[in-house]
XYZ file of C-alpha atoms in Angstrom:
585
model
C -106.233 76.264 41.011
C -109.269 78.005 39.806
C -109.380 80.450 36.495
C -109.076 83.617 38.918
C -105.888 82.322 40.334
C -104.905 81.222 37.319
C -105.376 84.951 35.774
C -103.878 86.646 38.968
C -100.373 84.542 37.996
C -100.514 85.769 34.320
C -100.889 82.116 32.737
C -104.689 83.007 31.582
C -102.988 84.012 27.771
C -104.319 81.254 26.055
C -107.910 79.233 26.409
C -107.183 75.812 25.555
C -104.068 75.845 27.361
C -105.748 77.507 30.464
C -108.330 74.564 30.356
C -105.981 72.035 29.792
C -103.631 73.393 32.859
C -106.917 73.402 34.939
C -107.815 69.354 34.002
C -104.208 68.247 34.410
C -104.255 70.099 38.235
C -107.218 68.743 38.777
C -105.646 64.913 38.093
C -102.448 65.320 39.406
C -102.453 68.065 42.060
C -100.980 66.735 45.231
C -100.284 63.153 43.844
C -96.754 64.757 41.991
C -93.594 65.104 44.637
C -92.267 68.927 44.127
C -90.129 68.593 46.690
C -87.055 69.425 44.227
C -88.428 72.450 43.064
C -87.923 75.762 44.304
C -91.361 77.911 45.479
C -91.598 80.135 42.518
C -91.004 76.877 39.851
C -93.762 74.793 41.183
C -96.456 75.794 38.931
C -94.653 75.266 36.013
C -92.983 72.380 37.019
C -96.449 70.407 38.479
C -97.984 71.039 35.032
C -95.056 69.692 32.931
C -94.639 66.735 35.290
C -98.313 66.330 34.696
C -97.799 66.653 30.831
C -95.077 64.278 30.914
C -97.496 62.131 33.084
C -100.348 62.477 30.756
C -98.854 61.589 27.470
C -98.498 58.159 29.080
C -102.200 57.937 30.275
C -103.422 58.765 26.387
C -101.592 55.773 24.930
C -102.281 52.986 27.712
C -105.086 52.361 30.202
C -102.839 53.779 33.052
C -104.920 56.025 35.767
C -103.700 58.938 37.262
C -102.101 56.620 40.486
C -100.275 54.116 37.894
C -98.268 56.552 36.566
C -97.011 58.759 38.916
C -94.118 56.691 39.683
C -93.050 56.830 36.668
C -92.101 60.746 36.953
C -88.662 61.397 36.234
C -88.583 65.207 35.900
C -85.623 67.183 37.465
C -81.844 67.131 37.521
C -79.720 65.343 35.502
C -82.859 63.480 33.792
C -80.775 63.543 30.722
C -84.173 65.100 28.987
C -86.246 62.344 29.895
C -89.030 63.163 32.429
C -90.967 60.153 31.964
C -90.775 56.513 31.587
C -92.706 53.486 32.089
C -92.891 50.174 31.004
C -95.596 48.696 29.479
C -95.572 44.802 29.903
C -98.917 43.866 28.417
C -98.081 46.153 24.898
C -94.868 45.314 25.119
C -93.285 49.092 24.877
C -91.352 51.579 26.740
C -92.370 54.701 26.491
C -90.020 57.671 27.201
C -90.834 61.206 27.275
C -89.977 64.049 27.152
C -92.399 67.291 27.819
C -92.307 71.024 27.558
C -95.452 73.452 29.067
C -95.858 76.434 26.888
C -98.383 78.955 29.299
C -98.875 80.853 26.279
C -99.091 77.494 23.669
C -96.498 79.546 21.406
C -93.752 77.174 22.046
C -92.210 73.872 20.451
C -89.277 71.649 21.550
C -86.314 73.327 20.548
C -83.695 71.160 18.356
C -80.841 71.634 21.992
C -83.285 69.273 24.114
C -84.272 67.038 21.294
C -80.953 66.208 21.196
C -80.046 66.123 24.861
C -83.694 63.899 24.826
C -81.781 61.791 21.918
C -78.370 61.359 24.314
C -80.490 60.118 27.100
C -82.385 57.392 25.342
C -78.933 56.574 24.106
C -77.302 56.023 27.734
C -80.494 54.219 28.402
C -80.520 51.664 25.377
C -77.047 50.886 26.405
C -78.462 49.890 29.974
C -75.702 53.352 31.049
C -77.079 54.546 34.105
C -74.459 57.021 35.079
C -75.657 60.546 35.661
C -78.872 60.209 35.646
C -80.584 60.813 39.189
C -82.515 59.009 41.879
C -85.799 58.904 40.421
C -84.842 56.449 38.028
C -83.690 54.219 40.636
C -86.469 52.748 41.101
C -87.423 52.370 37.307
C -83.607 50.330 37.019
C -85.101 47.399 36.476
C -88.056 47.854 34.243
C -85.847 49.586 32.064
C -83.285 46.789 31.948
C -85.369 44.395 31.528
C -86.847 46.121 28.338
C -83.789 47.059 26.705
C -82.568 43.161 27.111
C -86.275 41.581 26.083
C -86.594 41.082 22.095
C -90.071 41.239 22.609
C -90.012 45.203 23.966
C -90.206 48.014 21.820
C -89.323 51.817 22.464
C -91.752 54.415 21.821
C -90.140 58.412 22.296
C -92.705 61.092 23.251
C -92.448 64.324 22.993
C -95.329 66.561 23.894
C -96.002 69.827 24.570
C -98.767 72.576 25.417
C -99.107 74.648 21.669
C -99.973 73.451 18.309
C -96.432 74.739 16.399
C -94.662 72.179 14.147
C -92.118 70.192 15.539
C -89.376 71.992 13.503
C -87.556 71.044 10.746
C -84.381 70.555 12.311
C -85.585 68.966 15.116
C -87.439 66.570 13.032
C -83.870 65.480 10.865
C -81.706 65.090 14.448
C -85.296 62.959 15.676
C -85.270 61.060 12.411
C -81.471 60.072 11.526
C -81.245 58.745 15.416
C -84.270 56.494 14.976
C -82.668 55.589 11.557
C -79.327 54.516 13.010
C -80.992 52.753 15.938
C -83.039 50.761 14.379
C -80.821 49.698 11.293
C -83.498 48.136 9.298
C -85.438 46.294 12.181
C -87.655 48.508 14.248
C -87.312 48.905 17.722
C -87.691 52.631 18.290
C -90.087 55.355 16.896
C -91.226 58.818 18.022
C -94.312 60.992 18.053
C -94.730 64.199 18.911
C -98.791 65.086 20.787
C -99.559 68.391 20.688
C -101.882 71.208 22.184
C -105.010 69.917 19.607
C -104.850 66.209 20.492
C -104.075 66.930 24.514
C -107.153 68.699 24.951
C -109.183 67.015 22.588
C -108.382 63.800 24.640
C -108.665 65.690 28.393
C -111.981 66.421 26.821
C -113.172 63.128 26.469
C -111.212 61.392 29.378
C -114.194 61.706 32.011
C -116.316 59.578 29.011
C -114.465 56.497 27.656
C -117.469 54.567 26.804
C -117.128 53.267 23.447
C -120.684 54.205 21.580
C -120.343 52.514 18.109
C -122.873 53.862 15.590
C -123.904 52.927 12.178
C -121.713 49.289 12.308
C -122.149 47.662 9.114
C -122.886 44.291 8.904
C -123.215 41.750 6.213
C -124.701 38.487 5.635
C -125.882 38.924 9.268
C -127.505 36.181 11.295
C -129.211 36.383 15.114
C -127.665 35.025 17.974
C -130.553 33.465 20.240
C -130.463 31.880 23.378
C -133.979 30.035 25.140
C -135.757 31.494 21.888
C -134.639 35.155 22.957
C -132.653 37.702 20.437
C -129.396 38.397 22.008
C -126.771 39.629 19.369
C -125.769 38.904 15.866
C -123.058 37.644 13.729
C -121.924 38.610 10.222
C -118.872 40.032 8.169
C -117.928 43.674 8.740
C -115.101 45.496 6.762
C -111.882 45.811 8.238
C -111.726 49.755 7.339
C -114.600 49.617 9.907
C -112.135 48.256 12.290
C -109.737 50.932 11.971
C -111.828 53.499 12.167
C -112.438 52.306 15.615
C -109.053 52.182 16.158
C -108.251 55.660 15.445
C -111.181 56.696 17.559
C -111.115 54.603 20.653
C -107.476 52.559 20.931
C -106.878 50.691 23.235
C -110.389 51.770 25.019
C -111.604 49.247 22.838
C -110.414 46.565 24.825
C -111.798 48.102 28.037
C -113.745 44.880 29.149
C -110.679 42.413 27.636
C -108.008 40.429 29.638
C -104.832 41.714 27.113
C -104.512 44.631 25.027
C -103.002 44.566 21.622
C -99.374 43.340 21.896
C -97.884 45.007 18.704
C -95.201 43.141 16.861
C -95.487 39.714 17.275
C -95.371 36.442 15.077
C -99.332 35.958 15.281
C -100.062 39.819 14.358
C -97.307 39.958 11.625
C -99.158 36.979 10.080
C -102.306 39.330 10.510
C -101.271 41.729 8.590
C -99.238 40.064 5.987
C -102.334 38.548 4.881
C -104.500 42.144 4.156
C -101.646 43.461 2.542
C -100.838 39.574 0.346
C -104.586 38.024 0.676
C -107.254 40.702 1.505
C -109.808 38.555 -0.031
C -108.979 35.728 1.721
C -108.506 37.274 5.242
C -112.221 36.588 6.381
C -111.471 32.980 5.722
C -108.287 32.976 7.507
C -108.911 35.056 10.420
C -110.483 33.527 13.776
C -112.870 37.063 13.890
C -113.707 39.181 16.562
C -116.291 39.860 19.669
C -117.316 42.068 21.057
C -120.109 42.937 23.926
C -122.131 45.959 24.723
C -124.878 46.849 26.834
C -127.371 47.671 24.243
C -127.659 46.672 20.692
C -129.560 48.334 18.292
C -130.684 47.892 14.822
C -132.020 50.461 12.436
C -134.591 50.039 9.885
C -132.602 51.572 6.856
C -132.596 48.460 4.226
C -133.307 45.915 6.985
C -135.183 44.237 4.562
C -133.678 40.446 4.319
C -129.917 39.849 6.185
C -127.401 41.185 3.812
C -127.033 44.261 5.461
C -127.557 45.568 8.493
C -126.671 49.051 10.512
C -126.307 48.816 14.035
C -125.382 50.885 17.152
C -123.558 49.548 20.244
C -123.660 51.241 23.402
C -120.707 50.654 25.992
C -119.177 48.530 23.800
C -116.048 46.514 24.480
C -113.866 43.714 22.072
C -113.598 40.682 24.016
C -111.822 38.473 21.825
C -109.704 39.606 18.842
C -107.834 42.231 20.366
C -104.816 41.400 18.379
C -106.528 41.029 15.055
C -108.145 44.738 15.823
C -104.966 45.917 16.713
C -102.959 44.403 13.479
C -106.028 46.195 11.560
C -105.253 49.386 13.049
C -101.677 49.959 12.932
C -101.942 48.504 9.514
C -104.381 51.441 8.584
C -102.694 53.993 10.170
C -98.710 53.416 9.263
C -99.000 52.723 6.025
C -102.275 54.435 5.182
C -103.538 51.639 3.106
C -106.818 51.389 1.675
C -107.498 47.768 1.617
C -110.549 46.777 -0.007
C -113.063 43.472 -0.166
C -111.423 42.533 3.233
C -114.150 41.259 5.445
C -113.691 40.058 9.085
C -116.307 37.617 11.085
C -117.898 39.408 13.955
C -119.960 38.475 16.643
C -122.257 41.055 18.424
C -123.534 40.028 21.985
C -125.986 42.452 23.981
C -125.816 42.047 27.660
C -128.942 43.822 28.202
C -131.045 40.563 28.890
C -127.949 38.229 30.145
C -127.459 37.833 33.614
C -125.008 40.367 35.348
C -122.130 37.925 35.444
C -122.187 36.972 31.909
C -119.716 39.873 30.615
C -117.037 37.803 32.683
C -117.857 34.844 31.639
C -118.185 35.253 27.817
C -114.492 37.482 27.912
C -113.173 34.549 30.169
C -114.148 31.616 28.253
C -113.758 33.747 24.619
C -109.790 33.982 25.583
C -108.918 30.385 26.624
C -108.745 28.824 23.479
C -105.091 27.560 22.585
C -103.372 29.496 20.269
C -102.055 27.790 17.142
C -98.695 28.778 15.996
C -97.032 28.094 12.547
C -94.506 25.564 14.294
C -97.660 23.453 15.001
C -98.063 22.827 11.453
C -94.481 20.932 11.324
C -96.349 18.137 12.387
C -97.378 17.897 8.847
C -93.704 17.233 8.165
C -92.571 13.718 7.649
C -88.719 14.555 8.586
C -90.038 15.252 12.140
C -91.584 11.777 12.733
C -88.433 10.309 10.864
C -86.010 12.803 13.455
C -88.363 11.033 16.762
C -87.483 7.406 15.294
C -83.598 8.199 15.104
C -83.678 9.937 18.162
C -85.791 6.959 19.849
C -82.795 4.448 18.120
C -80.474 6.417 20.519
C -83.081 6.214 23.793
C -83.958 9.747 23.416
C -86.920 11.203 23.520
C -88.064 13.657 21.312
C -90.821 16.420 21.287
C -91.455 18.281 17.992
C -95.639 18.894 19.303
C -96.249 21.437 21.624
C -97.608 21.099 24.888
C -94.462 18.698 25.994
C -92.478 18.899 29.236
C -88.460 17.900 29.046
C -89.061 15.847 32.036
C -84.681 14.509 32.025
C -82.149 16.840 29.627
C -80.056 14.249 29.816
C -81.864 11.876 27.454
C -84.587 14.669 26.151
C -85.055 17.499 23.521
C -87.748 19.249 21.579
C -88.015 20.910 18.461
C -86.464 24.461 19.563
C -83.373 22.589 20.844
C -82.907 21.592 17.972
C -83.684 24.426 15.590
C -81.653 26.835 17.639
C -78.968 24.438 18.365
C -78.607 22.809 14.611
C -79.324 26.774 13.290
C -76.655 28.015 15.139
C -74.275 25.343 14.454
C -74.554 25.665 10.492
C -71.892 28.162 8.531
C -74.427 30.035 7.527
C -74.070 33.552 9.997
C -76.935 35.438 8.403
C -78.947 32.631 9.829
C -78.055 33.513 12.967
C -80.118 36.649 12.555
C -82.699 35.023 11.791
C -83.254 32.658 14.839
C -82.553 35.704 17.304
C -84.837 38.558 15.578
C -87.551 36.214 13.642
C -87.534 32.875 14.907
C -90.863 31.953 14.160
C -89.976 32.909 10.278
C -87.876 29.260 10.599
C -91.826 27.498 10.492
C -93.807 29.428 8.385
C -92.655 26.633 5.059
C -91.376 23.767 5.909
C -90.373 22.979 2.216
C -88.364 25.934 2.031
C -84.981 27.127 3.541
C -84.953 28.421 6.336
C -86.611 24.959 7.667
C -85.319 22.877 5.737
C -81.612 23.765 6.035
C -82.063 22.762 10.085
C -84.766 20.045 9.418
C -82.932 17.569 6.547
C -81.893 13.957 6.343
C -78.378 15.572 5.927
C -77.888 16.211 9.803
C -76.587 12.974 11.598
C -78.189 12.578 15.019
C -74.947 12.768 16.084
C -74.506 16.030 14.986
C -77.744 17.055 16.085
C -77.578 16.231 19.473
C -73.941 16.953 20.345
C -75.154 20.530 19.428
C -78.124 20.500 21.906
C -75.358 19.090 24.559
C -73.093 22.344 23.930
C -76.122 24.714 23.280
C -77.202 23.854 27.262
C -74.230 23.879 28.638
C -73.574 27.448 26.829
C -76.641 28.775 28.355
C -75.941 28.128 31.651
C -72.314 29.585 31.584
C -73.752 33.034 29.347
C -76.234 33.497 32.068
C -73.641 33.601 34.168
C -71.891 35.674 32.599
C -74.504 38.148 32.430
C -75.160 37.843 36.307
C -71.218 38.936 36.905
C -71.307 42.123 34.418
C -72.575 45.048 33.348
C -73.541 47.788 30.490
C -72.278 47.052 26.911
C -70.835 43.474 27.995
C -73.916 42.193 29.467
C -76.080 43.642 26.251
C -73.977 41.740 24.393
C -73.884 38.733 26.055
C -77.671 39.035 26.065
C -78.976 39.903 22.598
C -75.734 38.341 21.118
C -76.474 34.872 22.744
C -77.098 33.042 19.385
C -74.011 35.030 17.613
C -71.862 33.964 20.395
C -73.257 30.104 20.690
C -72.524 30.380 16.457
C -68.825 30.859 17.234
C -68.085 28.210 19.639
C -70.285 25.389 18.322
C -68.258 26.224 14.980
C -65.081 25.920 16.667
C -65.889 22.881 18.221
C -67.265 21.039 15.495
C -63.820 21.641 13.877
C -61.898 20.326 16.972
C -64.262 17.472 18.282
C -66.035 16.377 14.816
C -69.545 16.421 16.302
C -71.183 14.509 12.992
C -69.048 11.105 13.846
C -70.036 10.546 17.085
C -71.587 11.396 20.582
C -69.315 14.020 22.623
C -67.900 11.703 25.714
C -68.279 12.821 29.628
C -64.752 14.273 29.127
C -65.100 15.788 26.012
C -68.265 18.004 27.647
C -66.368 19.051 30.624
C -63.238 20.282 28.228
C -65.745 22.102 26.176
C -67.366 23.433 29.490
C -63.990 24.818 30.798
C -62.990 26.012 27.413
C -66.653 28.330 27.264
C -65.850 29.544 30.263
C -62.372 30.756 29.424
C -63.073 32.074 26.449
C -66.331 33.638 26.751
C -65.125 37.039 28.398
C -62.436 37.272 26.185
C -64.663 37.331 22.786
C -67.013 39.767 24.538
C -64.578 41.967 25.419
C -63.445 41.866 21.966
C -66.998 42.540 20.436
C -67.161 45.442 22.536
C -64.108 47.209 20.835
C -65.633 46.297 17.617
C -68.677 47.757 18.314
C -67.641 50.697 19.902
C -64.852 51.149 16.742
C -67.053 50.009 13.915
C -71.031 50.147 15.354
C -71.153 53.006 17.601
C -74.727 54.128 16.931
C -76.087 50.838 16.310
C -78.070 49.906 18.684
C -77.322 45.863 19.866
C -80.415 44.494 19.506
C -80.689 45.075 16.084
C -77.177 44.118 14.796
C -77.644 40.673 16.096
C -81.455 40.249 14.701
C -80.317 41.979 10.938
C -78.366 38.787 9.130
C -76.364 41.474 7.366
C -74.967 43.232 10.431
C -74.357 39.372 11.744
C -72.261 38.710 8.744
C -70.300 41.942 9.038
C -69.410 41.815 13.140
C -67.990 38.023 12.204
C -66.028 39.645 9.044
C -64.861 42.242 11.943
C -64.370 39.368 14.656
C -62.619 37.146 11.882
C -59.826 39.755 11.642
C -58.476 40.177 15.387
C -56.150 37.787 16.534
C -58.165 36.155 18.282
C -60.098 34.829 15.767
C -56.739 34.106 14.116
C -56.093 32.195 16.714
C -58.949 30.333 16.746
C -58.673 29.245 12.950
C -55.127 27.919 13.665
C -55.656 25.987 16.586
C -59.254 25.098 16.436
C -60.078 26.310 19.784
C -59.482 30.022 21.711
C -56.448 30.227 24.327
């Protein structure tokens, strides 16, 4: 479509939307299916299914081809016309899109909220009345909604540069609020005219040019007597102005993008906001590669400073750290100052043409070092391997181990999910399922130490582990035979649901005075089995009743919310039942 057909159908009203309409034909013409649409809606429709398209090609590395089949658009879409699953970042993105010809137009506050009702069915893995196209997406979807690790990300974009009103913004705002109940999961951001065509601008050109870098306390990098790069500290606000400029284009020449909220990165950033001054000597640093590195003369006398330019640049190693830098910047507009990070600059001008894959290859497979590898430091853990060796078990508390026999073998999660979940204490419960890793980060403090103590008998201990496996199998099960709320729950309430029945049982079988017999395991087999559905189905009712915009995930990662369902659960009969008798019926 050219700008004299475009003028012929009336749409040439406003410039930037014009040019815009023209780039997105351009990239999606004949690639979108418009089979659905009637004759005289096809224009309109290919450039909001392009929009909707789009939106997901500015915040991931995703061509033209990748997402495509992630097109929703049409009836019954519930207001979302996108949706696709990002497995390397972690987030699903939904969207929702609205072309304005004239770029007067915003998202009115009626499809914000049908938009809102939509991601609700989804989060609740609902699938009724929503059409074929997302037939196909079934599974990505599910599979986010039931990983802790995914988060959701809500889009809504649209072709003019008019505030996303007021109104809209409060319905937008208290849904995200309810969802996420303390613990984010969701968020939502709204691209407009300005940023789409400032970013169709610049799509043809995503070569990262990095000018003035400022370097400190610089050295050369040389290799057979030859300059090739330099090292030194550079300030992390440096880093996030890259961010803001370049994303995840940064990473263009890297095997992983930035993977958002994790254990490592929340570490990353606790230390700028706790530590700033500390973070260079904390923080493993960065690389990065380009194809030409420059140096200017402006105070180049000596190596405290330094200005340089990169050309094609790309971070190799330390995508994560960039990342955490970034979104640190950006969210909470901080201004963190005298935080340094180690850099290393490598030119490839002079290396040999397979270098670039061999310096991002062997850059990336170092292992990574989490804070449960420093419970090695902890004398209880050796002491816990002796007791368990006493009983001719074998136990791993160092990573890299392989439970070679269950029967006689256990590691250090077994037994900090098994012993965690076994304790009274509910609100630690939300703990293991939303922030497990927070159990290692002191090991002289609580939560660690109220799983990790001489106070545990390995009795106790391992009778736990025995119950803990045998729940697993028969909640996986579970989850095979259903569907919608009672498979959500049976998912992201695993650790809720294994606190329950190792409770019960430790009141009916005394796990701390001995080991659980043959017998005894298949009577607390049978009795899981039994009794499983029926404390589902009971959850359920409370949740619908009590929780009905909460959304799952987060009531059984907030300890609060944990300690509140139980309260619920504790009044039913069932639960009466279970307090009188010691076990469900």
């Amino acid at each position: 479509m050219n700008n004299k057909e475009l003028k012929e159908r009336g749409t040439l009203m406003n410039m930037p939307v014009n040019r815009v309409a023209k780039k997105l034909t351009e990239l999606f013409e004949n690639k979108i299916d418009l089979s659905d649409v009637s004759e005289k809606d096809k224009e309109n429709s290919l450039l909001s299914r392009s929009l909707a398209l789009y939106s997901i090609m500015m915040r991931t590395d995703c061509n033209p081809d990748d997402v495509v089949q992630c097109l929703t658009d049409g009836y019954h879409d519930n207001g979302i016309d996108a949706v696709y699953c990002d497995d390397e970042q972690k987030i699903m993105y939904l969207v929702q899109s609205k072309w304005s010809k004239d770029g007067k137009s915003s998202i009115s506050q009626g499809d914000t909220s049908v938009f809102i009702n939509g991601i609700s069915k989804l989060i609740n893995d609902d699938f009724d009345g929503f059409n074929s196209k997302f037939d196909n997406l079934k599974g990505a979807i599910s599979n986010a909604i039931l990983s802790t690790d995914y988060k959701i990300k809500a889009i809504i974009i649209y072709t003019s540069n008019q505030k996303f009103s007021n109104e809209c913004q409060d319905v937008m705002k208290s849904f995200i609020d309810k969802t996420n109940d303390g613990i984010e999961i969701i968020s939502y951001e709204i691209i407009q005219l300005g940023e789409i065509y400032e970013s169709l601008a610049g799509m043809t050109n995503h070569t990262v040019f990095l000018k003035n870098v400022e370097l400190y306390d610089y050295g050369v990098l040389e290799r057979n007597e030859q300059e090739i790069g330099y090292y030194g500290k550079i300030s992390v606000s440096t880093i996030s102005t890259w961010w803001k400029e370049y994303g995840t284009h940064l990473f263009s020449k890297n095997i992983r993008y930035y993977k958002g909220d994790t254990e490592v990165n929340n570490g990353i950033r606790n230390v700028l906001l706790e530590e700033p001054e500390n973070f260079l000597l904390f923080n493993n640093g960065i690389k990065i590669v380009a194809d030409k590195i420059s140096k200017a003369l402006y105070k180049s006398v000596g190596r405290k400073f330094g200005l340089f330019t990169m050309e094609n640049a790309s971070i190799v190693n330390g995508a994560q750290t960039t990342g955490s830098i970034g979104e640190l910047f950006s969210s909470n507009q901080n201004n963190i100052e005298n935080a340094y990070v180690l850099i290393q600059m490598i030119s490839l001008e002079s290396l040999e043409n397979d270098m670039n894959d061999k310096i991002t290859k062997y850059s990336n497979t170092q292992n990574k070092i989490e804070n449960k590898d420093f419970v090695a430091l902890d004398p209880n853990q050796k002491r816990l391997q002796q007791d368990f060796a006493m009983e001719g078990i074998e136990y791993y508390y160092k990573s890299g181990y392989t439970i070679s026999d269950e029967r006689k073998c256990c590691s250090i999660d077994d037994v900090a999910i098994a012993v965690g979940c076994g304790l009274n204490n509910i609100s630690l419960v939300g703990t293991i399922k939303g922030n497990y890793g927070k159990i290692f980060e002191k090991i002289d403090k609580p939560p660690y130490t109220d799983i990790f103590c001489n106070k545990h008998s390995i009795y106790f201990i391992w009778n736990n582990i025995l119950i803990y496996r045998k729940f697993e199998i028969i909640n996986a099960n579970y989850q095979k035979n259903n569907s919608k709320l009672n498979k959500l729950i049976s998912v992201h309430g695993n650790r809720f649901l294994l606190h329950i029945f190792l409770n019960i049982f430790s009141n009916k079988y005394n796990l701390k005075a001995a080991f659980l017999t043959d017998s005894e395991i298949n009577q607390i087999t049978e009795e899981i089995k039994q009794n499983l559905p029926k404390v589902v189905d009971q959850l359920v009712l409370i949740k619908n009743t009590d929780f009905p915009d909460s959304y799952l995930a987060n009531i059984f990662k907030n300890g609060k919310r944990c300690e509140s369902l139980f309260y619920k659960l504790s009044e039913t009969d069932i639960y009466k039942s279970i307090q009188e008798i010691g076990v469900l019926v």
